mmCIF file with all atom_site columns, C-alpha atoms and ligand atoms in Angstrom:
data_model
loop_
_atom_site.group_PDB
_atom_site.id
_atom_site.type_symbol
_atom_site.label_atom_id
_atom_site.label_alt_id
_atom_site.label_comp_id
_atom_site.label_asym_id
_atom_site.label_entity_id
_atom_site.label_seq_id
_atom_site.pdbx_PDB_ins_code
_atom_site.Cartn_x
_atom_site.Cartn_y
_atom_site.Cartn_z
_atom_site.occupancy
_atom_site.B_iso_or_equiv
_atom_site.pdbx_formal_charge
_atom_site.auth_seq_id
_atom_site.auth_comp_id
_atom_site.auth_asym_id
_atom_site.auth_atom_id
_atom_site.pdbx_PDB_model_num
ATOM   1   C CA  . UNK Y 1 1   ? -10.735 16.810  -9.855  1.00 0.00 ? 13  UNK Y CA  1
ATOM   2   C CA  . UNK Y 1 2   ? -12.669 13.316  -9.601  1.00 0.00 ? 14  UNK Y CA  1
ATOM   3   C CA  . UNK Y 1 3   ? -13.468 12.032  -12.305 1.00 0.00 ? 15  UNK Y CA  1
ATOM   4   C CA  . UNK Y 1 4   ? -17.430 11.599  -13.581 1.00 0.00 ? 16  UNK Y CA  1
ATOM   5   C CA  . UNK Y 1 5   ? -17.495 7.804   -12.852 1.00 0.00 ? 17  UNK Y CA  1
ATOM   6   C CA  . UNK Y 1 6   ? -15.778 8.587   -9.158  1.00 0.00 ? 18  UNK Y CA  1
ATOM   7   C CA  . UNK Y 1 7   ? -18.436 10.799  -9.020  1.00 0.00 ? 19  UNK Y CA  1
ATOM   8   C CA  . UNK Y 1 8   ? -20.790 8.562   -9.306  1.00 0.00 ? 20  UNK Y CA  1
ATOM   9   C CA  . UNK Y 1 9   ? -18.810 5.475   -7.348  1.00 0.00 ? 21  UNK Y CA  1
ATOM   10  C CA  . UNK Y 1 10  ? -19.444 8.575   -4.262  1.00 0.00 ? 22  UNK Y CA  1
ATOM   11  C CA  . UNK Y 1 11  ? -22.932 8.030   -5.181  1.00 0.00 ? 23  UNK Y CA  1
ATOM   12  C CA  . UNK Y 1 12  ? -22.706 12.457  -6.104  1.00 0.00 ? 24  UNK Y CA  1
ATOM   13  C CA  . UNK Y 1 13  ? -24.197 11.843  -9.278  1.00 0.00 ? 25  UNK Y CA  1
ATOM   14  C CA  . UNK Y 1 14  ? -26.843 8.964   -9.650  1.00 0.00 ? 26  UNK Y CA  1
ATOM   15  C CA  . UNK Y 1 15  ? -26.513 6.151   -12.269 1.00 0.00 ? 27  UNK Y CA  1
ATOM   16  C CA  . UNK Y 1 16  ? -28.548 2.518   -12.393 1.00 0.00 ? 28  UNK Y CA  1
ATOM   17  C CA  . UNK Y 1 17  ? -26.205 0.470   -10.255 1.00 0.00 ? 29  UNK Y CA  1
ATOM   18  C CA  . UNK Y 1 18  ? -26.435 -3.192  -10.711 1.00 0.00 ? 30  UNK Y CA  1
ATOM   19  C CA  . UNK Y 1 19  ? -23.358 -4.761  -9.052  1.00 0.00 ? 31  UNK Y CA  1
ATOM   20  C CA  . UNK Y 1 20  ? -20.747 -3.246  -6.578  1.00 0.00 ? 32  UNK Y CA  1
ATOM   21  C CA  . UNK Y 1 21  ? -18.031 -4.754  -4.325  1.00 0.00 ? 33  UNK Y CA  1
ATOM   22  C CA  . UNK Y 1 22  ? -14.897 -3.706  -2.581  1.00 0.00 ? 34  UNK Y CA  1
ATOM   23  C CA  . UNK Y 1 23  ? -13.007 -3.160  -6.160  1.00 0.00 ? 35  UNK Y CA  1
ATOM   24  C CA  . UNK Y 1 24  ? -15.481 -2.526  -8.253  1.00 0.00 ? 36  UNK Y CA  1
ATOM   25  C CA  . UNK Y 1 25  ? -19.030 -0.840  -9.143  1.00 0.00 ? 37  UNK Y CA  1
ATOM   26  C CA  . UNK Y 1 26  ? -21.433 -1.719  -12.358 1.00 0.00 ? 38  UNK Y CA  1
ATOM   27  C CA  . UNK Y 1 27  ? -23.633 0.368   -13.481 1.00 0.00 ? 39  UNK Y CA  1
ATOM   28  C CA  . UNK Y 1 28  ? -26.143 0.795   -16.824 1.00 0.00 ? 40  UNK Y CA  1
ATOM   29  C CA  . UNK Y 1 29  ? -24.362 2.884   -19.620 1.00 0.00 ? 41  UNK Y CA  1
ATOM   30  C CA  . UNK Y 1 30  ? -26.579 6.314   -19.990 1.00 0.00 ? 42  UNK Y CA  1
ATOM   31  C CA  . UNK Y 1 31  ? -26.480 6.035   -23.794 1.00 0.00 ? 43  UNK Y CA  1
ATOM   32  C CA  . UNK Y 1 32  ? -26.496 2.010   -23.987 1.00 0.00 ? 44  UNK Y CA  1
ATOM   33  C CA  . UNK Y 1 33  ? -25.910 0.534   -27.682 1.00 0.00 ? 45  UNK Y CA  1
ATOM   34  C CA  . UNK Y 1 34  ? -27.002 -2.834  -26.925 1.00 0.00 ? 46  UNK Y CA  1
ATOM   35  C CA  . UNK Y 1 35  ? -30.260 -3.603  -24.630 1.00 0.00 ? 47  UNK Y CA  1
ATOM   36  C CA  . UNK Y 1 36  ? -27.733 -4.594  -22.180 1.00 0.00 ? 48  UNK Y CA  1
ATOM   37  C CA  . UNK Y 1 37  ? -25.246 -2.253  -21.576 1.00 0.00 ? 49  UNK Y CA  1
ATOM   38  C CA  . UNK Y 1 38  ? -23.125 -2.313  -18.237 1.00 0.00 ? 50  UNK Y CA  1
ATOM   39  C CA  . UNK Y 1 39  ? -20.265 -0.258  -16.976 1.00 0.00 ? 51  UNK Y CA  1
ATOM   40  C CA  . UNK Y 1 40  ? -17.677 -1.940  -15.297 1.00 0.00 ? 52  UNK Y CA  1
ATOM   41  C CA  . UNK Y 1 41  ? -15.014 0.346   -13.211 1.00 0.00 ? 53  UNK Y CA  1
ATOM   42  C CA  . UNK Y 1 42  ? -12.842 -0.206  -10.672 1.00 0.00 ? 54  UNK Y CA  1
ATOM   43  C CA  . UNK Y 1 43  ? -13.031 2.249   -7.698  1.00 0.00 ? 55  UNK Y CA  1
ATOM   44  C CA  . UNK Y 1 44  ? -9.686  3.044   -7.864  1.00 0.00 ? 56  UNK Y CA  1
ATOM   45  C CA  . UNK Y 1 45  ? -9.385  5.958   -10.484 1.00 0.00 ? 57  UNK Y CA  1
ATOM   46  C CA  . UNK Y 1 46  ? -6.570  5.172   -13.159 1.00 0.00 ? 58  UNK Y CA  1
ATOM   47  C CA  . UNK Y 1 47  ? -7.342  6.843   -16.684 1.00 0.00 ? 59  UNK Y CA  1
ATOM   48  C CA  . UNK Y 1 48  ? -7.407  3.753   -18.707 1.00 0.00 ? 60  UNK Y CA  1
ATOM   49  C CA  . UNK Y 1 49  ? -5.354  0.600   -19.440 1.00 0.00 ? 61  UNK Y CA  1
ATOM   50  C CA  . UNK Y 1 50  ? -2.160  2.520   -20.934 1.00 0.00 ? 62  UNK Y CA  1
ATOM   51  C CA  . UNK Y 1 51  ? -1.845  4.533   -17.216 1.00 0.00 ? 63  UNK Y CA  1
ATOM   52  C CA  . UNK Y 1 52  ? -2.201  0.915   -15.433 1.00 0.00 ? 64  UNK Y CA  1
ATOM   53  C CA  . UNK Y 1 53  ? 0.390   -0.403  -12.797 1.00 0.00 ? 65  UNK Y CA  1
ATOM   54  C CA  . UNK Y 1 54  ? 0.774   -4.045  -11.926 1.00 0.00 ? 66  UNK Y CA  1
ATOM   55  C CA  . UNK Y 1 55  ? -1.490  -3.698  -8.619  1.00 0.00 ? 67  UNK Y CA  1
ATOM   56  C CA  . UNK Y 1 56  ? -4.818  -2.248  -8.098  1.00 0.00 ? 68  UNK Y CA  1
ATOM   57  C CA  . UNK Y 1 57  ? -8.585  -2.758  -8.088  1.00 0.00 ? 69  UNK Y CA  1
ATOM   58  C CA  . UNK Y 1 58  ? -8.857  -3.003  -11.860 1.00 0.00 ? 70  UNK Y CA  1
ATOM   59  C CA  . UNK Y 1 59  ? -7.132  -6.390  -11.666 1.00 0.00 ? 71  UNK Y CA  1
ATOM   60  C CA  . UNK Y 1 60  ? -10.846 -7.700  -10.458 1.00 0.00 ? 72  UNK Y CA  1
ATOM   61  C CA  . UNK Y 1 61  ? -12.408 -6.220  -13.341 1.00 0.00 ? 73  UNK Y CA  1
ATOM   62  C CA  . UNK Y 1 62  ? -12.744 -9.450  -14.915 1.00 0.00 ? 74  UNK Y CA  1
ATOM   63  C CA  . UNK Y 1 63  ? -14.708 -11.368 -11.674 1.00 0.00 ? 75  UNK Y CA  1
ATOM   64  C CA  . UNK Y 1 64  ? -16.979 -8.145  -11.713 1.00 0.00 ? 76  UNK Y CA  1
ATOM   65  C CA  . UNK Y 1 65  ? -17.849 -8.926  -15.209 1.00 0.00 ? 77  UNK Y CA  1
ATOM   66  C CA  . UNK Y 1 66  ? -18.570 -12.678 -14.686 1.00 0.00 ? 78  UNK Y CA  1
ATOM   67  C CA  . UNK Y 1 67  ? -20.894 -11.044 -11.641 1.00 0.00 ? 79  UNK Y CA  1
ATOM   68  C CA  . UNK Y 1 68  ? -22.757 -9.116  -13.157 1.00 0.00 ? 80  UNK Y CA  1
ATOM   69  C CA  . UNK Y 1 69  ? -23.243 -11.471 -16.266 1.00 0.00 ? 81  UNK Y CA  1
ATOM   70  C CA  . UNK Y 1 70  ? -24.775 -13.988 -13.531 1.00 0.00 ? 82  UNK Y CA  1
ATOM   71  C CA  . UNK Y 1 71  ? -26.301 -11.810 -11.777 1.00 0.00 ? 83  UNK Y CA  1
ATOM   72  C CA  . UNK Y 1 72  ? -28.240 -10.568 -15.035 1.00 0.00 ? 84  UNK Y CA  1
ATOM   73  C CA  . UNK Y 1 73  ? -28.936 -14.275 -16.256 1.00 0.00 ? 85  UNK Y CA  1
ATOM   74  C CA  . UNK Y 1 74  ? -27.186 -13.713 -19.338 1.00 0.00 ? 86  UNK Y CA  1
ATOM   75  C CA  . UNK Y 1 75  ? -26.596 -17.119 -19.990 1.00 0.00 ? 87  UNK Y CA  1
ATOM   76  C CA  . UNK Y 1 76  ? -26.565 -16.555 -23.900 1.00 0.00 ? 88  UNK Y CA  1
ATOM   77  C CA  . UNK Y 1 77  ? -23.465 -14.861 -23.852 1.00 0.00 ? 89  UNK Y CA  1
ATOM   78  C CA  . UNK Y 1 78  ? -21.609 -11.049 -23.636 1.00 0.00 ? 90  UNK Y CA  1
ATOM   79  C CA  . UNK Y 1 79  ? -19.490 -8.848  -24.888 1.00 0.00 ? 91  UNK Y CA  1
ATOM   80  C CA  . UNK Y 1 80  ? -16.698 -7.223  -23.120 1.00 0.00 ? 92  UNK Y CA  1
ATOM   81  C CA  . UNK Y 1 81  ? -14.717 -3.959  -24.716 1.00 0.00 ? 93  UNK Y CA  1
ATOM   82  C CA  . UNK Y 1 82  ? -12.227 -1.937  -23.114 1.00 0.00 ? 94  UNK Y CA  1
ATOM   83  C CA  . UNK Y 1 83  ? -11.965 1.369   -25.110 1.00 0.00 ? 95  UNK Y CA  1
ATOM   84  C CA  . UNK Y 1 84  ? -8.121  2.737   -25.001 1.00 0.00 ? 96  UNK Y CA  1
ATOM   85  C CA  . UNK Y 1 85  ? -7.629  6.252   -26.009 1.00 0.00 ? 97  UNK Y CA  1
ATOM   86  C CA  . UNK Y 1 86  ? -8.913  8.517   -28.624 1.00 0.00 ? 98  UNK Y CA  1
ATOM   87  C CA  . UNK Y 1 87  ? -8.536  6.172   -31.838 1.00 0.00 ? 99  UNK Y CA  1
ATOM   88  C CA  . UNK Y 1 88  ? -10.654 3.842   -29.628 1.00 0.00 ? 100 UNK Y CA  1
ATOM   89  C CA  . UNK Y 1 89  ? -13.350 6.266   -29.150 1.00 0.00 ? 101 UNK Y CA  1
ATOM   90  C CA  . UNK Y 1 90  ? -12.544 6.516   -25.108 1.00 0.00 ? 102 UNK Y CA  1
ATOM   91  C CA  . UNK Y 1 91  ? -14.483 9.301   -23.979 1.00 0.00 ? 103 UNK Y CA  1
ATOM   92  C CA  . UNK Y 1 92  ? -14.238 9.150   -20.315 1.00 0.00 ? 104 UNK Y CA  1
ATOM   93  C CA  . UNK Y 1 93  ? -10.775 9.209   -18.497 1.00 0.00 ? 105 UNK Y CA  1
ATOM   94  C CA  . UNK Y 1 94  ? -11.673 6.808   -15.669 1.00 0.00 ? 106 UNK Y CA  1
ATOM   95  C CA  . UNK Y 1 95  ? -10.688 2.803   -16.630 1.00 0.00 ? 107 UNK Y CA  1
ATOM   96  C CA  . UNK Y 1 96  ? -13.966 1.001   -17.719 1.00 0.00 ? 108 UNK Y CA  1
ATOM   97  C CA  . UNK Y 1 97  ? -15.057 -1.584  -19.238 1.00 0.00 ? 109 UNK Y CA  1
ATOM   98  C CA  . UNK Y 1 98  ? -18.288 -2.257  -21.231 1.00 0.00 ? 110 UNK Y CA  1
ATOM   99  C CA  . UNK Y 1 99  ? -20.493 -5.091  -21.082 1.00 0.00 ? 111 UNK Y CA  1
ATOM   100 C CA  . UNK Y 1 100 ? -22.696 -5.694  -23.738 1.00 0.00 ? 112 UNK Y CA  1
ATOM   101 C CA  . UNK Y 1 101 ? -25.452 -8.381  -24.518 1.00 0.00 ? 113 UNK Y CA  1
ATOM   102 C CA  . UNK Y 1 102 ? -28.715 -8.863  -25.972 1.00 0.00 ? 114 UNK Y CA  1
ATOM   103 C CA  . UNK Y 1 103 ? -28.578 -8.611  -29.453 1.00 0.00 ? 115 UNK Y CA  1
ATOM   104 C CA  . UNK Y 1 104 ? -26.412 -10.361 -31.845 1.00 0.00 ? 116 UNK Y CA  1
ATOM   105 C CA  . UNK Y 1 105 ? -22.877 -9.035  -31.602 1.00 0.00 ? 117 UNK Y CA  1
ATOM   106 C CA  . UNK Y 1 106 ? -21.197 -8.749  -34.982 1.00 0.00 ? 118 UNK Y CA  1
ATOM   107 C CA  . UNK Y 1 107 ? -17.209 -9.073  -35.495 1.00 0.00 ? 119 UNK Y CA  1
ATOM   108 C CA  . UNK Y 1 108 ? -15.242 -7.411  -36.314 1.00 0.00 ? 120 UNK Y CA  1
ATOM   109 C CA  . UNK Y 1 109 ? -16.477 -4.424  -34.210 1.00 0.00 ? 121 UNK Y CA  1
ATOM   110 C CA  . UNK Y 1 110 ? -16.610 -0.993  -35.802 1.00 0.00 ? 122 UNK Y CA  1
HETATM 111 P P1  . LIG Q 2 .   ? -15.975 5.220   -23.525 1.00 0.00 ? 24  LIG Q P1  1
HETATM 112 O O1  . LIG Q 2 .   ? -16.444 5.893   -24.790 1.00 0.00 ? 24  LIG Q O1  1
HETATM 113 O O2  . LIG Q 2 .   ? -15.426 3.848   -23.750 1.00 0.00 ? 24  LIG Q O2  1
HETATM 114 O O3  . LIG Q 2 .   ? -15.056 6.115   -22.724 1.00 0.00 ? 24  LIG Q O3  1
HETATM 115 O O4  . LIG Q 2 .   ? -17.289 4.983   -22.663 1.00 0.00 ? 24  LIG Q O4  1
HETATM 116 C C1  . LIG Q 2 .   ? -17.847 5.959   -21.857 1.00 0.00 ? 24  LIG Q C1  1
HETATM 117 C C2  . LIG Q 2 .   ? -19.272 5.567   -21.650 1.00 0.00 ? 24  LIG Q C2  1
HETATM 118 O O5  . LIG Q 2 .   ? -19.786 6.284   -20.536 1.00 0.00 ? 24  LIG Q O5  1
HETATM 119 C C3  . LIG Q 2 .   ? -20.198 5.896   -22.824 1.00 0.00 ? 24  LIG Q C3  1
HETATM 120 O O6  . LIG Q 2 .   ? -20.774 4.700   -23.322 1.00 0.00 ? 24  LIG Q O6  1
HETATM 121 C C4  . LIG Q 2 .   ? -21.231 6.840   -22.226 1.00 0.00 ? 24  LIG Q C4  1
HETATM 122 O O7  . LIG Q 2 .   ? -22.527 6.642   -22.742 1.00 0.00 ? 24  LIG Q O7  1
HETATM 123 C C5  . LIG Q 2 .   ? -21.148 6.497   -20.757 1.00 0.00 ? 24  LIG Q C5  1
HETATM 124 N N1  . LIG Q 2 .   ? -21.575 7.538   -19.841 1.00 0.00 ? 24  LIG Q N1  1
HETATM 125 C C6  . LIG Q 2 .   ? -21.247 8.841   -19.860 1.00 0.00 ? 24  LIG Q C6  1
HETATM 126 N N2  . LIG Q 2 .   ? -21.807 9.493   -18.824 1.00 0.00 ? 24  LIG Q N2  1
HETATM 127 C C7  . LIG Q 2 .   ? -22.496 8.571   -18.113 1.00 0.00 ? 24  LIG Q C7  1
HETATM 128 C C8  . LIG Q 2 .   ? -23.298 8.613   -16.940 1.00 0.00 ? 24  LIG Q C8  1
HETATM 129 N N3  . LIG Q 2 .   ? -23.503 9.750   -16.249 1.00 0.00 ? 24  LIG Q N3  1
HETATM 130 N N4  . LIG Q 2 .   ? -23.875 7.461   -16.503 1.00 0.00 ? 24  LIG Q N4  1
HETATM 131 C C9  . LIG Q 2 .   ? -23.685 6.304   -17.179 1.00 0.00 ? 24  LIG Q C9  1
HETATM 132 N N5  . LIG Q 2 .   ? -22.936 6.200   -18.290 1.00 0.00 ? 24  LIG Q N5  1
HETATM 133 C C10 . LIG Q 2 .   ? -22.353 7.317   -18.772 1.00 0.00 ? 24  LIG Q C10 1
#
């Protein structure tokens, strides 16, 4: 079964998109913890970084990011966070990565 955010790459279920090319597509997080709060996944579907092989679309994930950080203006800085697994607090089973900005950021993260 696809997963939600294939689901929504196939446009079935609709999200805020704000950046998409041939690897990836960036959309606003639903429940967003920061007042900007971007979802970075590759359109391959691969259920996070411990299932990753040495080729695919999430190997762009990084260019996406600096997209869509341009492409917002956010010229103050961001915050990127891969969540691996439960102990991480991964909750969906499709590789993403979050993209966070507009507030002060504190480290460490919780
Ligand atoms: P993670 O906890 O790292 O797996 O992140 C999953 C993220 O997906 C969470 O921040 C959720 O708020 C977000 N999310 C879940 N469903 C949707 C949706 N339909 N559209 C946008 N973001 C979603």
């Amino acid at each position: 079964m696809a997963s939600l955010f294939t689901r929504i790459i196939r446009r079935e279920i609709p999200a805020e998109i704000v950046y998409e090319d041939e690897h990836c597509l960036a959309f606003r997080d639903i429940a967003p913890v920061a007042p900007v709060h971007v979802l970075i996944v590759p359109k391959t579907e691969v259920a996070g970084v411990a299932d990753l092989g040495a080729e695919g679309d999430h190997q762009h994930l990084l260019f996406a990011a600096r997209s869509v950080a341009e492409k917002l203006g956010l010229k103050d800085g961001y915050r990127l966070v891969i969540n691996q697994g439960d102990a991480a607090g991964q909750t969906v089973p499709h590789l993403h990565m979050h993209l966070l900005a507009g507030r002060p950021l504190s480290w460490p993260p919780g």
